[in-house]
Tab-separated table of N, CA and C in Angstrom:
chain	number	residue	atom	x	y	z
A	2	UNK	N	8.677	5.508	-7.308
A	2	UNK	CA	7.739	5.422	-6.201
A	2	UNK	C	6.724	6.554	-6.250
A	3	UNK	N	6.776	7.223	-6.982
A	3	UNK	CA	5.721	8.304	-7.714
A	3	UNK	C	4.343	7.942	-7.380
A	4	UNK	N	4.104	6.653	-7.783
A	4	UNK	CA	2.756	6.454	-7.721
A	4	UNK	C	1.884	5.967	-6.299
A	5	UNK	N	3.062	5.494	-5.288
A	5	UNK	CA	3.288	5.523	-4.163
A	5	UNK	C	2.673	6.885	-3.691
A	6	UNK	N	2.958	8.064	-3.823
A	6	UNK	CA	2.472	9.140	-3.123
A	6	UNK	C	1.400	9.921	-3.766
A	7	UNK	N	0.776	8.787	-4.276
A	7	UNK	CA	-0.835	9.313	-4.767
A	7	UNK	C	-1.517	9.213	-3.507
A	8	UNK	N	-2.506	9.975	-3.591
A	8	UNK	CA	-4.010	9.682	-2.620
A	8	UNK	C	-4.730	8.841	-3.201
A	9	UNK	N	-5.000	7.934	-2.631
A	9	UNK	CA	-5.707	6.365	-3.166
A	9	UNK	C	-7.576	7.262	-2.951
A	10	UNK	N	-8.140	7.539	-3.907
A	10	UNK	CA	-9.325	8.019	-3.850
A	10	UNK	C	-10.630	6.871	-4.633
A	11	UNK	N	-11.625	7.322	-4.244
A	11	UNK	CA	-12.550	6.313	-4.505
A	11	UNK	C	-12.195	6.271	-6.505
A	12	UNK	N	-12.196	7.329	-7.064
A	12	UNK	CA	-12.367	7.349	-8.087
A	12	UNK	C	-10.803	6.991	-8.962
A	13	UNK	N	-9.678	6.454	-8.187
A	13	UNK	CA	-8.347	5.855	-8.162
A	13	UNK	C	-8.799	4.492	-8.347
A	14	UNK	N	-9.504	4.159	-7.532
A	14	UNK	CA	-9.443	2.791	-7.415
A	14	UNK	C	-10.732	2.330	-8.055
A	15	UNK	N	-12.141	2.939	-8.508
A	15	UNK	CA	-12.777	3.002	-9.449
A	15	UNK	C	-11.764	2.676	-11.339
A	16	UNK	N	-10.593	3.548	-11.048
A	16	UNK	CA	-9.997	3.543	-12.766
A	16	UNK	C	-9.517	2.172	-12.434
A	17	UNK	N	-8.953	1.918	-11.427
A	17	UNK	CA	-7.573	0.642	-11.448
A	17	UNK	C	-8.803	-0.818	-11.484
A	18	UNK	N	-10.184	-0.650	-11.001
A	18	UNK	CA	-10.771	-1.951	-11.229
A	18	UNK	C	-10.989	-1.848	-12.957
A	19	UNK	N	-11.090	-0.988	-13.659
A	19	UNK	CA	-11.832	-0.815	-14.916
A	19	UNK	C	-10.492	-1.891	-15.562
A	20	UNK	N	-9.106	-0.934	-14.941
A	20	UNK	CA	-8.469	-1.715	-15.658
A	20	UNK	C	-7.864	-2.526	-15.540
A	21	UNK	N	-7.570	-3.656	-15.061
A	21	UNK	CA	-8.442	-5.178	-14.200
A	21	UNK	C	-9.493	-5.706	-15.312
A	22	UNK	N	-10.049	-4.913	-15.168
A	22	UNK	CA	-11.254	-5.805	-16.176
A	22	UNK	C	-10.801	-5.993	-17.792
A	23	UNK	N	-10.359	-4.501	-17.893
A	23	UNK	CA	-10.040	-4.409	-19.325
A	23	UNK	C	-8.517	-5.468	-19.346
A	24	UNK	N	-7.647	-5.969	-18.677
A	24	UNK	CA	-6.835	-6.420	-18.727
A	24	UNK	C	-7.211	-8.666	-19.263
A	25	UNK	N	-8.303	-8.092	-18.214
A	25	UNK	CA	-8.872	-9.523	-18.239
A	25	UNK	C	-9.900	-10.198	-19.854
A	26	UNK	N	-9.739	-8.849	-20.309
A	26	UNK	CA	-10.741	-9.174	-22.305
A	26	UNK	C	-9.359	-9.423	-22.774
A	27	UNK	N	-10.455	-9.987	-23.625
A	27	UNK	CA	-9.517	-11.117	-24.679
A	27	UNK	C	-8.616	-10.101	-25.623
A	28	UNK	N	-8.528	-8.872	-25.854
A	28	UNK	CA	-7.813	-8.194	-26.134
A	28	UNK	C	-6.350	-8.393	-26.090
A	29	UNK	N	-6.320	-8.465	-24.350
A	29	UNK	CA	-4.917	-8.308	-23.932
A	29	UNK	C	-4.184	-9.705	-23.398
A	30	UNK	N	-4.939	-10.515	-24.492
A	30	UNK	CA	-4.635	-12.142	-23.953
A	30	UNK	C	-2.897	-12.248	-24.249
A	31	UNK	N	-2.580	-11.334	-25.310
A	31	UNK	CA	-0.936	-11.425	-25.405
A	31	UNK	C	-0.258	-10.728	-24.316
A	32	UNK	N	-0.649	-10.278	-23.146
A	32	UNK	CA	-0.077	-9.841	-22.179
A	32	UNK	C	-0.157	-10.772	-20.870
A	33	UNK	N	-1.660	-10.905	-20.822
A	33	UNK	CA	-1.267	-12.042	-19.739
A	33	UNK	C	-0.533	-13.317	-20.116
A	34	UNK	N	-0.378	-13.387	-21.661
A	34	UNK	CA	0.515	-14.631	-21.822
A	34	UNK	C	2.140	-14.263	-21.992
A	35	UNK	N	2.548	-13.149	-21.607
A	35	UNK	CA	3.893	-12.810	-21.294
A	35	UNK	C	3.791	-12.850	-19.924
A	36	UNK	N	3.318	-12.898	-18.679
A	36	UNK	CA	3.156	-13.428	-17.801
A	36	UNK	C	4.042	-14.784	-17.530
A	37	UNK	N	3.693	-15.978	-18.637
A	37	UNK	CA	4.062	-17.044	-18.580
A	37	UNK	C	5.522	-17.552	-18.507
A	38	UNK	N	6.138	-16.606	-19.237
A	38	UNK	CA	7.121	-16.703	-19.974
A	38	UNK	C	8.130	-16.753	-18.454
A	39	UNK	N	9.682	-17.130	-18.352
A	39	UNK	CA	10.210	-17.245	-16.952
A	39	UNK	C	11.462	-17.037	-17.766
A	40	UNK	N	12.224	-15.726	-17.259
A	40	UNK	CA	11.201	-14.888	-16.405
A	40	UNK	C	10.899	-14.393	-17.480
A	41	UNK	N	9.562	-13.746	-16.490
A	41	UNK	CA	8.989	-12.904	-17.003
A	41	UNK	C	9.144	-11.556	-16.785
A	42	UNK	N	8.409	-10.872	-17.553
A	42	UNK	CA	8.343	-9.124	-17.416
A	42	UNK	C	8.313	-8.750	-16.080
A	43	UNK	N	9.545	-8.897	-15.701
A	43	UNK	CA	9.579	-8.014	-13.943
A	43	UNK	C	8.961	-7.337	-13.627
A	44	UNK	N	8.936	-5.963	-14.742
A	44	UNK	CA	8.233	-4.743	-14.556
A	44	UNK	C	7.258	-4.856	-14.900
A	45	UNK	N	6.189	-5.763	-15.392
A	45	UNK	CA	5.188	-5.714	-15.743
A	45	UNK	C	4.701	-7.023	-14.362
A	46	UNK	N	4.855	-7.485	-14.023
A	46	UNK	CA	4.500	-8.290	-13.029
A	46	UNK	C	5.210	-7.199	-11.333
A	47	UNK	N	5.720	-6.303	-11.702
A	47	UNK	CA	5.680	-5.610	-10.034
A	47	UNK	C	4.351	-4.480	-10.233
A	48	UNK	N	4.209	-4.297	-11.195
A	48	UNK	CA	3.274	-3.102	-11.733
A	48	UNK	C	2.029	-4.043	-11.254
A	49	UNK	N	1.780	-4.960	-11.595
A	49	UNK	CA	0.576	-6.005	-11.365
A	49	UNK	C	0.352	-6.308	-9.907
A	50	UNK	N	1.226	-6.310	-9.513
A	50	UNK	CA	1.283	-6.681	-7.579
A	50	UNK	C	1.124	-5.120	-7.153
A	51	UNK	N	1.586	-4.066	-7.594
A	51	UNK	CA	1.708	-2.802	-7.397
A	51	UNK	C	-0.219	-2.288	-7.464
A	52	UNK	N	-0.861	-2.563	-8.328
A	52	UNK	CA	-1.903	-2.569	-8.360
A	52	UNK	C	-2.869	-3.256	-7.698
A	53	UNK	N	-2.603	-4.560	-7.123
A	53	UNK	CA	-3.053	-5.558	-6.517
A	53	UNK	C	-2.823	-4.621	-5.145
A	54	UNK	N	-1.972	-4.122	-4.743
A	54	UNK	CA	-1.725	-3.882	-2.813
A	54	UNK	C	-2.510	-2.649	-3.002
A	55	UNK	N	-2.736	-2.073	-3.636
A	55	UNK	CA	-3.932	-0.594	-4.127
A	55	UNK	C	-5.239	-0.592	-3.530
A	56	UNK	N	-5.753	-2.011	-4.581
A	56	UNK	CA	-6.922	-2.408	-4.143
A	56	UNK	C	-7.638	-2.916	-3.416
A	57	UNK	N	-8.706	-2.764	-2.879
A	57	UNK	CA	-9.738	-3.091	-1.408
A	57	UNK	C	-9.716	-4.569	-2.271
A	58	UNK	N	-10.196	-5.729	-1.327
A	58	UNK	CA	-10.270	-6.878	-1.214
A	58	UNK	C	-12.172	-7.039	-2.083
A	59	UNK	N	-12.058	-6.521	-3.146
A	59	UNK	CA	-12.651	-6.598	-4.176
A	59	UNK	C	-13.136	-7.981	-4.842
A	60	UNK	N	-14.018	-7.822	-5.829
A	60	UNK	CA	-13.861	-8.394	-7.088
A	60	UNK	C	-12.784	-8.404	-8.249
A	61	UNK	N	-12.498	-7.153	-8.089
A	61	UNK	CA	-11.536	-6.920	-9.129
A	61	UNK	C	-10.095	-7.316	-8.336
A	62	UNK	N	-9.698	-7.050	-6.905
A	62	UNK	CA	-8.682	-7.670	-6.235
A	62	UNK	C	-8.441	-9.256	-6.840
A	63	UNK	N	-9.825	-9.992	-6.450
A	63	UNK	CA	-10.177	-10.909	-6.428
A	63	UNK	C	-9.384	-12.045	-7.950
A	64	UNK	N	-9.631	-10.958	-8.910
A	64	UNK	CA	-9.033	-11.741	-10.298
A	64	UNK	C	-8.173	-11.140	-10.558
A	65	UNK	N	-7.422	-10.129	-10.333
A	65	UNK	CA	-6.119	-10.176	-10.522
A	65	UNK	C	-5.054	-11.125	-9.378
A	66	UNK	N	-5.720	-10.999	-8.029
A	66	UNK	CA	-5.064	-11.999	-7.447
A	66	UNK	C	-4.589	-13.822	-7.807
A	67	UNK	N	-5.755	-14.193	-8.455
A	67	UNK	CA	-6.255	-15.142	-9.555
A	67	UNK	C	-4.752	-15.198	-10.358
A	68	UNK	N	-5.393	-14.165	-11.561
A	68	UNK	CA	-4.234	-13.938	-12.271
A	68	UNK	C	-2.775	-14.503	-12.065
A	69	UNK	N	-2.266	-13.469	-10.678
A	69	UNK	CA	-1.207	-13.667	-10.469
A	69	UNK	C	-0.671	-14.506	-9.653
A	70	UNK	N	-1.731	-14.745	-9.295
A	70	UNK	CA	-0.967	-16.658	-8.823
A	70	UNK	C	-0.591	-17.616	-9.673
A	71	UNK	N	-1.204	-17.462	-10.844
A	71	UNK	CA	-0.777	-18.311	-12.324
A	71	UNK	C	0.787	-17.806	-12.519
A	72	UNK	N	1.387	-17.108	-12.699
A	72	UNK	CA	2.818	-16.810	-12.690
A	72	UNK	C	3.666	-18.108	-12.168
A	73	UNK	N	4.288	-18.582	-13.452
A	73	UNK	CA	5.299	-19.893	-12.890
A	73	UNK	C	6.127	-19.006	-11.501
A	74	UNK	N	6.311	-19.999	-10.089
A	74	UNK	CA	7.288	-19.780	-9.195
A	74	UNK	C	8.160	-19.581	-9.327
A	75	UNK	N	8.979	-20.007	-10.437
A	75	UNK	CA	10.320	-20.232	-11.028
A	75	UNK	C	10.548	-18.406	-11.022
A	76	UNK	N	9.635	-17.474	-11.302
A	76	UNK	CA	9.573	-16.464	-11.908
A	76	UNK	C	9.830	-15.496	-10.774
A	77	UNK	N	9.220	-15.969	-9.651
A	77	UNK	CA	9.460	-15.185	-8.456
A	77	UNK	C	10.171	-15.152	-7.654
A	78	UNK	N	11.366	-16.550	-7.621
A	78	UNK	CA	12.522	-16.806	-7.316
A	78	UNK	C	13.421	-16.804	-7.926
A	79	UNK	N	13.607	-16.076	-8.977
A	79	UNK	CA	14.784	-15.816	-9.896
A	79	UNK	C	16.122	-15.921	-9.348
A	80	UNK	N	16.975	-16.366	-9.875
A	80	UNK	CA	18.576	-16.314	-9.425
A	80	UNK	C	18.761	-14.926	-8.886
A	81	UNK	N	19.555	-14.912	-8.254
A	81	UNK	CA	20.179	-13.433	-7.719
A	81	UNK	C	21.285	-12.778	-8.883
A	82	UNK	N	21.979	-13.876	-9.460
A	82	UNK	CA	22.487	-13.765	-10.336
A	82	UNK	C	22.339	-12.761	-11.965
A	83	UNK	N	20.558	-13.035	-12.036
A	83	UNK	CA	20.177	-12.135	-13.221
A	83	UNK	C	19.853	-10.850	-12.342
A	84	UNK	N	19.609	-10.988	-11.219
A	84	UNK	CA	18.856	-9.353	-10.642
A	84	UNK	C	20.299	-8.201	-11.115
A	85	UNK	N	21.394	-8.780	-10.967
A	85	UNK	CA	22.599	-7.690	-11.080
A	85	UNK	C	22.789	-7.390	-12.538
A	86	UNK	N	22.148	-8.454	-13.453
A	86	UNK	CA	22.150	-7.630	-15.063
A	86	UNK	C	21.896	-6.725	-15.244
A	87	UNK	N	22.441	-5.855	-16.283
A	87	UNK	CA	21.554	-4.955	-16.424
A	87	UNK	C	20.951	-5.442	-17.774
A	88	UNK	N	19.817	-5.134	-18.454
A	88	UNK	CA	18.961	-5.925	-19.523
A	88	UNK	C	18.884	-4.721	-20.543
A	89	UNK	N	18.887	-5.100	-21.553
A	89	UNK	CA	18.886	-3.863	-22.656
A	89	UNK	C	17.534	-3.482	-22.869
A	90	UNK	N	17.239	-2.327	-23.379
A	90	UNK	CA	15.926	-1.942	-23.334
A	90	UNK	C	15.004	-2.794	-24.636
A	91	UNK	N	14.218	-3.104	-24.587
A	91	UNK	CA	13.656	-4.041	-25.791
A	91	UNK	C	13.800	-2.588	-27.023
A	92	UNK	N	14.055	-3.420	-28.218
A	92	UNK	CA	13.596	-2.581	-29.465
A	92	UNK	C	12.194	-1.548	-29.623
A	93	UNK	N	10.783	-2.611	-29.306
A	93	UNK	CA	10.024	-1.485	-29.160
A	93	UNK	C	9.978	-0.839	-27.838
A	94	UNK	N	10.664	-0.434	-27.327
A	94	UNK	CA	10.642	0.903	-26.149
A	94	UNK	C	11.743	2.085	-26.365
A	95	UNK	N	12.667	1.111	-26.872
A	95	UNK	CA	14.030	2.272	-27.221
A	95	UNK	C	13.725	3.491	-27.451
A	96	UNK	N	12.698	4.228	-28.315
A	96	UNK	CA	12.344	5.221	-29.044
A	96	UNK	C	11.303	6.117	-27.813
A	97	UNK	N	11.077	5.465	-26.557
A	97	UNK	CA	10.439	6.260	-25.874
A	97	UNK	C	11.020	6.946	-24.806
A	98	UNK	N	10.731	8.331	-24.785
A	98	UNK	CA	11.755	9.480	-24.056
A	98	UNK	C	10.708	9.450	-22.497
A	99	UNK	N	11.646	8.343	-21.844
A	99	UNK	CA	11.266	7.821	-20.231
A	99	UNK	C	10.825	9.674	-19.480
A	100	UNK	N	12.095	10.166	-19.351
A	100	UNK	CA	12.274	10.963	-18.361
A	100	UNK	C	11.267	12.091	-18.948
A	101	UNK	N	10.892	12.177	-19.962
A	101	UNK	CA	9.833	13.323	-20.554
A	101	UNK	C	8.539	12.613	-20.077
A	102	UNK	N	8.109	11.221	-19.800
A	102	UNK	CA	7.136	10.979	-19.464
A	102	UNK	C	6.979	11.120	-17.895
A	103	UNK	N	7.678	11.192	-17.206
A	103	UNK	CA	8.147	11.094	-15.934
A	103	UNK	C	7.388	12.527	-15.401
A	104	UNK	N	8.511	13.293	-16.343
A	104	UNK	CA	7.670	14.712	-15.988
A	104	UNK	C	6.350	15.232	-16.409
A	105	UNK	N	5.832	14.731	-17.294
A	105	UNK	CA	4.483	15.065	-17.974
A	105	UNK	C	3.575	14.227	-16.928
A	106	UNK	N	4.240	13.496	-15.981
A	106	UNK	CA	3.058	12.253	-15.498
A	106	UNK	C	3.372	14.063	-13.881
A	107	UNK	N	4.172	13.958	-13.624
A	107	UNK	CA	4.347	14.855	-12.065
A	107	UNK	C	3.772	16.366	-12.939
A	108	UNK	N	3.642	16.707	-13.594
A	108	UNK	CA	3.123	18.045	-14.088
A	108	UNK	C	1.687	17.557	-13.905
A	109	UNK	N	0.811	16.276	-14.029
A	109	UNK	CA	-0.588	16.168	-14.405
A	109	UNK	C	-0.857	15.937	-13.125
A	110	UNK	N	0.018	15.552	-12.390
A	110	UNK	CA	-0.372	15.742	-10.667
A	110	UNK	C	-0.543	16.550	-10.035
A	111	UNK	N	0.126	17.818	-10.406
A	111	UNK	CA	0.520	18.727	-9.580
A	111	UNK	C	-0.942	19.551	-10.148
A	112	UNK	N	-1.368	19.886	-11.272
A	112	UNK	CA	-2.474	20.191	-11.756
A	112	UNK	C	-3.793	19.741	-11.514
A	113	UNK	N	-3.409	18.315	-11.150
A	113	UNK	CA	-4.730	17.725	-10.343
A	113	UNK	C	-5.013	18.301	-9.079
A	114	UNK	N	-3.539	18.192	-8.615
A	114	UNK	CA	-3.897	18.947	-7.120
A	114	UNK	C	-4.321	20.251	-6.879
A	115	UNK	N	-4.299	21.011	-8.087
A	115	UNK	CA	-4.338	22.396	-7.584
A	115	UNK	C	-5.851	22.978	-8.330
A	116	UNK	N	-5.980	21.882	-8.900
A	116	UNK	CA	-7.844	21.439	-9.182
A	116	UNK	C	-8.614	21.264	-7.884
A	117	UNK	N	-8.050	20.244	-7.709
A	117	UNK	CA	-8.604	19.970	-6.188
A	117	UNK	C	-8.955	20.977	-5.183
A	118	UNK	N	-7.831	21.829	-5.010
A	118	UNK	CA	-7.727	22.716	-4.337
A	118	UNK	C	-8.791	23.967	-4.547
A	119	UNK	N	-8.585	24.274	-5.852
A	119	UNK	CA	-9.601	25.198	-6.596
A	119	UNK	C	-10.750	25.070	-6.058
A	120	UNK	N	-11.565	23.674	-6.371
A	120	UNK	CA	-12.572	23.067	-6.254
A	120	UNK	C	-12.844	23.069	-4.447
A	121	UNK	N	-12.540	23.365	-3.802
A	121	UNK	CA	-12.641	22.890	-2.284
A	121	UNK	C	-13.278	24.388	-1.811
């Protein structure tokens, strides 16, 4: 919930439309097509709604809302049954040290803030 106790600033929600947009090029067409899949990427579809409740009732709101209404239903009513799995970490993530990013993400906050502060 980290990202929860950000200050939603103009220039927050300036990055989160960019990337919205950039989500929406044909680049990252293999992501919105894991979307499809049921289920799908939990964590990548709460991250998507997570970004969606961020944003002002936009353009960029506007097509990710889009977006994520395309998500089969099936996906959002999942059995209760799989929620108690626990799921193994995919192969490509295994190799990434979570809790070192965790802290490198609350160290770049705390530095922002005391930028801020500087700056005032």
């Amino acid at each position: 919930m980290l990202f929860g106790n950000l200050e939603v600033t103009k220039t927050l929600l300036t990055e989160i439309d960019k990337l919205v947009r950039l989500i929406e090029s044909p680049i990252f067409a293999y992501l919105r097509l894991e979307l499809l899949k049921v289920p799908a990427d939990e964590c990548l579809v709460r991250a998507l709604y997570g970004l969606l409740m961020l944003l002002p009732q936009t353009e960029a709101f506007q097509i990710l809302q889009t977006r994520l209404s395309c998500i089969p239903s099936l996906h959002l009513h999942c059995d209760k049954r799989n929620q108690t799995e626990i799921k193994p970490i995919p192969a490509r993530m295994s190799n990434i040290d979570f809790p070192k990013l965790l802290e490198s993400f609350k160290r770049a906050q705390e530095n922002h803030k005391e930028y801020k502060k500087a700056m005032r």
